[in-house]
GROMACS .gro file of C-alpha atoms in nm:
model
  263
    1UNK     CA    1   0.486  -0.106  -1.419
    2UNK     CA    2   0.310   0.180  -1.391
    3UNK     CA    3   0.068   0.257  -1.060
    4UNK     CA    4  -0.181   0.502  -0.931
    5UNK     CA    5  -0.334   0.542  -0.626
    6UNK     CA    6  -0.672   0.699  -0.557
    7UNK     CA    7  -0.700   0.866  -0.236
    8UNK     CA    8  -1.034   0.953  -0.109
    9UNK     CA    9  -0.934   1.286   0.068
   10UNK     CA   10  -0.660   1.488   0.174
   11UNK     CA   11  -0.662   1.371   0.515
   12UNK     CA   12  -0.597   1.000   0.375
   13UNK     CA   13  -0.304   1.165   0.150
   14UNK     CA   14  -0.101   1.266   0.499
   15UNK     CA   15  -0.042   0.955   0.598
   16UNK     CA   16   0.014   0.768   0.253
   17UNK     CA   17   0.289   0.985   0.217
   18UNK     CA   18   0.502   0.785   0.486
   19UNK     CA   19   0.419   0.407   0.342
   20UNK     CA   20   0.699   0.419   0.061
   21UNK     CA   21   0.468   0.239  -0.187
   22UNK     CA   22   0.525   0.279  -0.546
   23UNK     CA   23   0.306   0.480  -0.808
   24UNK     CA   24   0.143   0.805  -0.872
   25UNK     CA   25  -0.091   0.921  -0.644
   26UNK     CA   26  -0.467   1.126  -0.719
   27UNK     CA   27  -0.663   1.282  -0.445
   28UNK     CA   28  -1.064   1.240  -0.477
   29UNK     CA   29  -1.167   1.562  -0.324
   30UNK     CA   30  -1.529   1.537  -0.421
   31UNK     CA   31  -1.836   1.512  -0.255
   32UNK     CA   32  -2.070   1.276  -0.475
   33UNK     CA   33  -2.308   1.190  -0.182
   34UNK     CA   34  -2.431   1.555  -0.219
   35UNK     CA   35  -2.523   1.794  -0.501
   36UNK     CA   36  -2.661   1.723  -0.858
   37UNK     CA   37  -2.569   1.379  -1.013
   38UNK     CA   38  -2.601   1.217  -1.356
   39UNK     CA   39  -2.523   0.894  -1.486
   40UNK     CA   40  -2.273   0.987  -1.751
   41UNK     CA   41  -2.002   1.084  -1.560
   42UNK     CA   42  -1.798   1.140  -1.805
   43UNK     CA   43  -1.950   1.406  -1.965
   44UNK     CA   44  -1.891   1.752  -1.961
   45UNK     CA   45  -2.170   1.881  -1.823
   46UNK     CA   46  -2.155   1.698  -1.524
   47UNK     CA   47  -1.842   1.848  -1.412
   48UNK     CA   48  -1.968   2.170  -1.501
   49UNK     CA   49  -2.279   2.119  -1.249
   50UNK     CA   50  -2.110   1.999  -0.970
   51UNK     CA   51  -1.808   2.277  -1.001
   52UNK     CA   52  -2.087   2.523  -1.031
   53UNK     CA   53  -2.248   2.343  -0.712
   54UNK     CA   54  -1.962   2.328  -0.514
   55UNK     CA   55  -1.833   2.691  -0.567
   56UNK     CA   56  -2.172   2.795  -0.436
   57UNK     CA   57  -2.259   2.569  -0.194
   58UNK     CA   58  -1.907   2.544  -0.007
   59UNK     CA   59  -1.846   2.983  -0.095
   60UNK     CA   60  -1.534   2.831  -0.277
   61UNK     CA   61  -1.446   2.952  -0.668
   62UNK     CA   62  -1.425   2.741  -1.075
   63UNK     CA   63  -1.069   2.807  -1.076
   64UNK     CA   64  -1.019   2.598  -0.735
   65UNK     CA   65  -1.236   2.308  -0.821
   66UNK     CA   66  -1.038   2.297  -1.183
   67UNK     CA   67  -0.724   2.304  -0.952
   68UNK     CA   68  -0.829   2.049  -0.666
   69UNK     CA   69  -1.079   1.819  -0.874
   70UNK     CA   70  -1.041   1.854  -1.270
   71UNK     CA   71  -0.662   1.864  -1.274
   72UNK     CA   72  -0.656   1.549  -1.032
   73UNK     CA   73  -0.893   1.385  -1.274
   74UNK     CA   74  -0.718   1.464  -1.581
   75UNK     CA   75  -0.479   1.204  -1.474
   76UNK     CA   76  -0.662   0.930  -1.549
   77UNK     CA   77  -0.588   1.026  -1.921
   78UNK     CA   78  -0.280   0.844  -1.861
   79UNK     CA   79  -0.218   0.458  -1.930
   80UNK     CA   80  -0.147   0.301  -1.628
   81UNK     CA   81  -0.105  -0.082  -1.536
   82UNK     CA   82  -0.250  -0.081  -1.216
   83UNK     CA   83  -0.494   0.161  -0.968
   84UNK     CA   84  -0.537   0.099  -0.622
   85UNK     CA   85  -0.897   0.246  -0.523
   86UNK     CA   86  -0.833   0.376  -0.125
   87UNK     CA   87  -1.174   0.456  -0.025
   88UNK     CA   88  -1.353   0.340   0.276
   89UNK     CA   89  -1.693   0.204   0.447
   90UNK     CA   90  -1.936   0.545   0.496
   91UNK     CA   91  -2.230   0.669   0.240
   92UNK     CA   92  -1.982   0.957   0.214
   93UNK     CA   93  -1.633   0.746   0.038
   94UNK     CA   94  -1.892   0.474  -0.121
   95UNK     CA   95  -2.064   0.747  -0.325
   96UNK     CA   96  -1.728   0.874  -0.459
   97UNK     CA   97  -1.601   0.514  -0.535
   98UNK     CA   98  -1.947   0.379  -0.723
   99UNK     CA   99  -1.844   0.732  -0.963
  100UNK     CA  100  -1.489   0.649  -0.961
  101UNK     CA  101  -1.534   0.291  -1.067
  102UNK     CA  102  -1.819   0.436  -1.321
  103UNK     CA  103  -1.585   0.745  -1.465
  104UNK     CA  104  -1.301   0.405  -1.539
  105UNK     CA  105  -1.579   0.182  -1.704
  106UNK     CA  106  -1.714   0.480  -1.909
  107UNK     CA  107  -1.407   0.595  -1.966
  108UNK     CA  108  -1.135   0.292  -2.046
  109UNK     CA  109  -1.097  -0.071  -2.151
  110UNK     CA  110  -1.207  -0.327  -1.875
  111UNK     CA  111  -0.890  -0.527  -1.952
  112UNK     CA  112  -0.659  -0.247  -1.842
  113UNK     CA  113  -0.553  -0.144  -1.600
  114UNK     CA  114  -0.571  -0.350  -1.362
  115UNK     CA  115  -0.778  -0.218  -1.064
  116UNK     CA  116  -0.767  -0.317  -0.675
  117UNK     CA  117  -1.000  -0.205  -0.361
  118UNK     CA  118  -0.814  -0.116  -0.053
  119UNK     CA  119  -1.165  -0.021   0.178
  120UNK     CA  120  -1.151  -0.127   0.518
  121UNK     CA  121  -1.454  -0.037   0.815
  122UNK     CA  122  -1.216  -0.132   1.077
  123UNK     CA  123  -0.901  -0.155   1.217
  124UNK     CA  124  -0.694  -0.371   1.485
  125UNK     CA  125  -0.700  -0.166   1.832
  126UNK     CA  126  -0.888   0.078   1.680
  127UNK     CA  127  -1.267   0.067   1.843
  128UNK     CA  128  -1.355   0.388   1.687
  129UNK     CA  129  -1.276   0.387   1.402
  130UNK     CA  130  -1.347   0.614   1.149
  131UNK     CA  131  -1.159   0.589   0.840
  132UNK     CA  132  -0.801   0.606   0.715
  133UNK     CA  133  -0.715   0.970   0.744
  134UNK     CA  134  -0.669   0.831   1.133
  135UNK     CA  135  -0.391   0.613   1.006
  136UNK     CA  136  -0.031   0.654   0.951
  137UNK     CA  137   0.197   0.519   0.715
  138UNK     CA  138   0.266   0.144   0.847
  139UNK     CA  139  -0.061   0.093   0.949
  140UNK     CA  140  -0.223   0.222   0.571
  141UNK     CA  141   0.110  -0.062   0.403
  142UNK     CA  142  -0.079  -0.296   0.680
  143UNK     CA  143  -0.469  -0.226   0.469
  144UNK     CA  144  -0.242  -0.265   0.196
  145UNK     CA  145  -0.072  -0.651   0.223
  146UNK     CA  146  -0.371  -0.793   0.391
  147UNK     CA  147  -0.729  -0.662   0.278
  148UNK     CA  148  -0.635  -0.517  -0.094
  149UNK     CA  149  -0.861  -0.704  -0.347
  150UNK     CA  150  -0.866  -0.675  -0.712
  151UNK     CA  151  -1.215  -0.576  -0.867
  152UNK     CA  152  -1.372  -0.847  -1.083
  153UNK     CA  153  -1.572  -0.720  -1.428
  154UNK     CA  154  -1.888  -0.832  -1.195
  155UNK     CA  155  -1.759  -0.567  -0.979
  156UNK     CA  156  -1.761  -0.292  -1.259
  157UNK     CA  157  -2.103  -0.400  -1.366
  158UNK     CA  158  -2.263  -0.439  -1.012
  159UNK     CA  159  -2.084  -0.011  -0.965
  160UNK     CA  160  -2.234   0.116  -1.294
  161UNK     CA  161  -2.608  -0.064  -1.192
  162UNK     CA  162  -2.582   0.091  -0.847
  163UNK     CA  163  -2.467   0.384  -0.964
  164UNK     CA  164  -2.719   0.428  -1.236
  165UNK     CA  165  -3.021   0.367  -0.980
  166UNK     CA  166  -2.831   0.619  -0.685
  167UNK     CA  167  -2.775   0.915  -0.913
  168UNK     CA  168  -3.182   0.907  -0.958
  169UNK     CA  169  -3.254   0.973  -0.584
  170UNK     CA  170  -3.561   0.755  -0.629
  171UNK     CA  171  -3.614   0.572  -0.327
  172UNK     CA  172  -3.852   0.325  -0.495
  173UNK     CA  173  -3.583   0.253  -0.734
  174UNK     CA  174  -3.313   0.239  -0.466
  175UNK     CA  175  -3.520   0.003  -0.214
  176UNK     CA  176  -3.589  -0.215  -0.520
  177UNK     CA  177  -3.206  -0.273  -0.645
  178UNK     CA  178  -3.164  -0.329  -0.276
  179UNK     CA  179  -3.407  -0.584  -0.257
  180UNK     CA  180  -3.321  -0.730  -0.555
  181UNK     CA  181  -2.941  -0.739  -0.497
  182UNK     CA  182  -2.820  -1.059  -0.361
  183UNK     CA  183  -2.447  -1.090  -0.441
  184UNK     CA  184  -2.212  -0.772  -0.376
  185UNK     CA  185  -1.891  -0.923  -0.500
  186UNK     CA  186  -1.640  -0.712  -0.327
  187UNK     CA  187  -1.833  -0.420  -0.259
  188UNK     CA  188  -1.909  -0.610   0.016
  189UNK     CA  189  -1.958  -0.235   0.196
  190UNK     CA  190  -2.186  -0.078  -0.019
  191UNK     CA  191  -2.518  -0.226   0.114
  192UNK     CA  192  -2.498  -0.041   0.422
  193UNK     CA  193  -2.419   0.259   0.266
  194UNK     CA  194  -2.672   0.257   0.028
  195UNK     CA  195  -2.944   0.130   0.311
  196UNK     CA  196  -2.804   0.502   0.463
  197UNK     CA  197  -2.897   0.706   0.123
  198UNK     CA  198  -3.228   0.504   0.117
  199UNK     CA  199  -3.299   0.666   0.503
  200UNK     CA  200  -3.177   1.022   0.377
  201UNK     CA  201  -3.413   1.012   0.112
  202UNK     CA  202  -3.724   0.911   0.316
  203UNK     CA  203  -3.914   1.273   0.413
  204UNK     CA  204  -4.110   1.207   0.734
  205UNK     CA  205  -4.483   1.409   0.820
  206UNK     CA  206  -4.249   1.702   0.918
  207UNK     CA  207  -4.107   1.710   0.579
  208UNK     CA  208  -3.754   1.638   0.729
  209UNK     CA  209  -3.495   1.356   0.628
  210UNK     CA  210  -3.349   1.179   0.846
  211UNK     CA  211  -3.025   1.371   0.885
  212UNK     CA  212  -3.252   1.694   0.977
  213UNK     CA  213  -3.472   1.501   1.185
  214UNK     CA  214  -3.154   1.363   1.348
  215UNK     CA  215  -2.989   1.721   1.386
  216UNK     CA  216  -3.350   1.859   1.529
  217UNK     CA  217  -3.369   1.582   1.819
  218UNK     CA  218  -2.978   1.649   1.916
  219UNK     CA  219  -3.017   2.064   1.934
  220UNK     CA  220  -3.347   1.933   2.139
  221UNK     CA  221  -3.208   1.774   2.355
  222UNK     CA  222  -2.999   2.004   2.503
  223UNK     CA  223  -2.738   2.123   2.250
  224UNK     CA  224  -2.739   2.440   2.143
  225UNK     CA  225  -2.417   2.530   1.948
  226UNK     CA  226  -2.281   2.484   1.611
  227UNK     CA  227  -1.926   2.248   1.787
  228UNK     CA  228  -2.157   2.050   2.007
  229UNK     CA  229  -2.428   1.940   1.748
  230UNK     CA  230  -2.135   1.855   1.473
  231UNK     CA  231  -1.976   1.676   1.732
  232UNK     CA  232  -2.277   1.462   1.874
  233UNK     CA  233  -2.380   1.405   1.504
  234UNK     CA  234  -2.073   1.274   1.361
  235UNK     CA  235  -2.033   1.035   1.659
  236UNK     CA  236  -2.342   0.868   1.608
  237UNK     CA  237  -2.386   0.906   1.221
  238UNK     CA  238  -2.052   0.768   1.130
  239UNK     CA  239  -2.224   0.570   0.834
  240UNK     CA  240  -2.281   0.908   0.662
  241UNK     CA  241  -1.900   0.995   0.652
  242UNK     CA  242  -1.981   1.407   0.688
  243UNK     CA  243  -1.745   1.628   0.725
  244UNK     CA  244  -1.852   2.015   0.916
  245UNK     CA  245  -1.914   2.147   0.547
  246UNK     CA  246  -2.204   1.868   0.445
  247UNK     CA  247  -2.352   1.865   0.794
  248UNK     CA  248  -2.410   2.241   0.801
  249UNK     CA  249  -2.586   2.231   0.429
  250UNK     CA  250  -2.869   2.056   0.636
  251UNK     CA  251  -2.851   2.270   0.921
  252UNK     CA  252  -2.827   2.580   0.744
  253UNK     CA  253  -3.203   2.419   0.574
  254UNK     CA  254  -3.361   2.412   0.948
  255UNK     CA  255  -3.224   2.700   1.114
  256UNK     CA  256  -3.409   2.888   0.794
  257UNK     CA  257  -3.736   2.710   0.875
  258UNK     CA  258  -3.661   2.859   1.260
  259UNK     CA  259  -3.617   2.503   1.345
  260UNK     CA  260  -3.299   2.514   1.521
  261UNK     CA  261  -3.177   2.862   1.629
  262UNK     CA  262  -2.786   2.812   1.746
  263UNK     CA  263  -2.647   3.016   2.059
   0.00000   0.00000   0.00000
């Protein structure tokens, strides 16, 4: 039988390395919960926009993202029997997995392959936990045996109607499907995360969102540098899933408007 497994992120890769389970293995190394969006994400064009996005956005080039994104993709052109989906609870891994799950239902026959959800938000002994690039090999074959689920066609249908109504970036739209959304099958961590877009895309009578607004009260309160407002910020906003890159597209926003002026 043939097996892939989706990583969300490099840092997730280092320590699937060491479990000895079987298959192929792609690494997700995009950043869906930023940057332009569409619903077919299929198409040409998309990719084209967010390669263009990232090159600028992140100083990085085309020729990487066809390396690190578009050749990772491309293996999805294969016929497997089975993909395991490792993503995990934050805005951040749930945006990537509502396109992943879209870019199979666009892209292949429901009744193959057949596709499982490993996507923990915690962890025995682990208080603090912030997602699986934190976990070695046994512990990632322990997610594996005991929380793996496969993903119903209720499951594909619920990720192209959520995904369809996020890649608008209509609050109205998203509060509504939010509202209206009663069973979550097992996407059972995707309300949160979505409840976490909704708040980024509320502008308050400053005209910040709430991740500026956040950043503005921490460098107010007392911290002036670039390593101490990352590090406050991703300790309280774990929900968001940002790495230093995303967080400092918003900074990078106030410290223009002479907002937040770092020492």
């Amino acid at each position: 039988m043939s097996i892939l497994h989706i990583l969300n992120g490099d840092s997730t890769a280092l320590g699937f390395e060491e479990t000895g389970l079987e298959g192929d293995v792609l690494v997700w190394r995009e950043v869906l919960s930023e940057g332009p969006l569409a619903e077919n994400i299929t198409s040409a064009s998309f990719w084209k926009k967010r390669s263009e996005w990232i090159s600028e956005t992140f100083n990085d080039t085309p020729e990487n993202y066809q390396q690190n994104v578009l050749d990772q993709l491309a293996k999805l052109d294969d016929l497997y029997d089975e993909i395991n989906l490792w993503f995990e609870f934050d805005l951040h891994c749930q945006a990537n997995l509502l396109g992943i799950i879209t870019y199979l239902k666009q892209k292949t026959d429901l009744s193959a392959p057949a596709t499982y959800l490993i996507c923990p938000n915690d962890y025995p002994g682990k208080d603090d936990f912030r997602g699986m690039g934190e976990l070695d090999g046994e512990e990632l074959v322990y997610l594996y045996d005991t929380i793996r689920v496969q993903l119903s066609e209720i499951d594909f249908v619920l990720a192209a109607e959520a995904w369809a109504v996020y890649t608008t970036r209509n609050a109205e739209r998203l509060q509504s499907f939010l509202n209206n959304t009663t069973f979550w099958g097992s996407l059972h961590l995707l309300k949160p995360a979505l409840s976490a877009q909704l708040q980024k895309l509320a502008v308050n009578d400053k005209g910040l969102n709430y991740i500026e607004q956040r950043l503005v009260d921490i460098y107010n309160y007392g911290y002036k540098t670039w390593p101490e407002i990352l590090s406050v910020f991703l300790e309280k906003e774990k929900i968001y899933g940002m790495g230093d890159m995303e967080v400092n597209i918003y900074l990078q926003k106030l410290i223009r408007k002479e907002l937040v002026v770092l020492n």
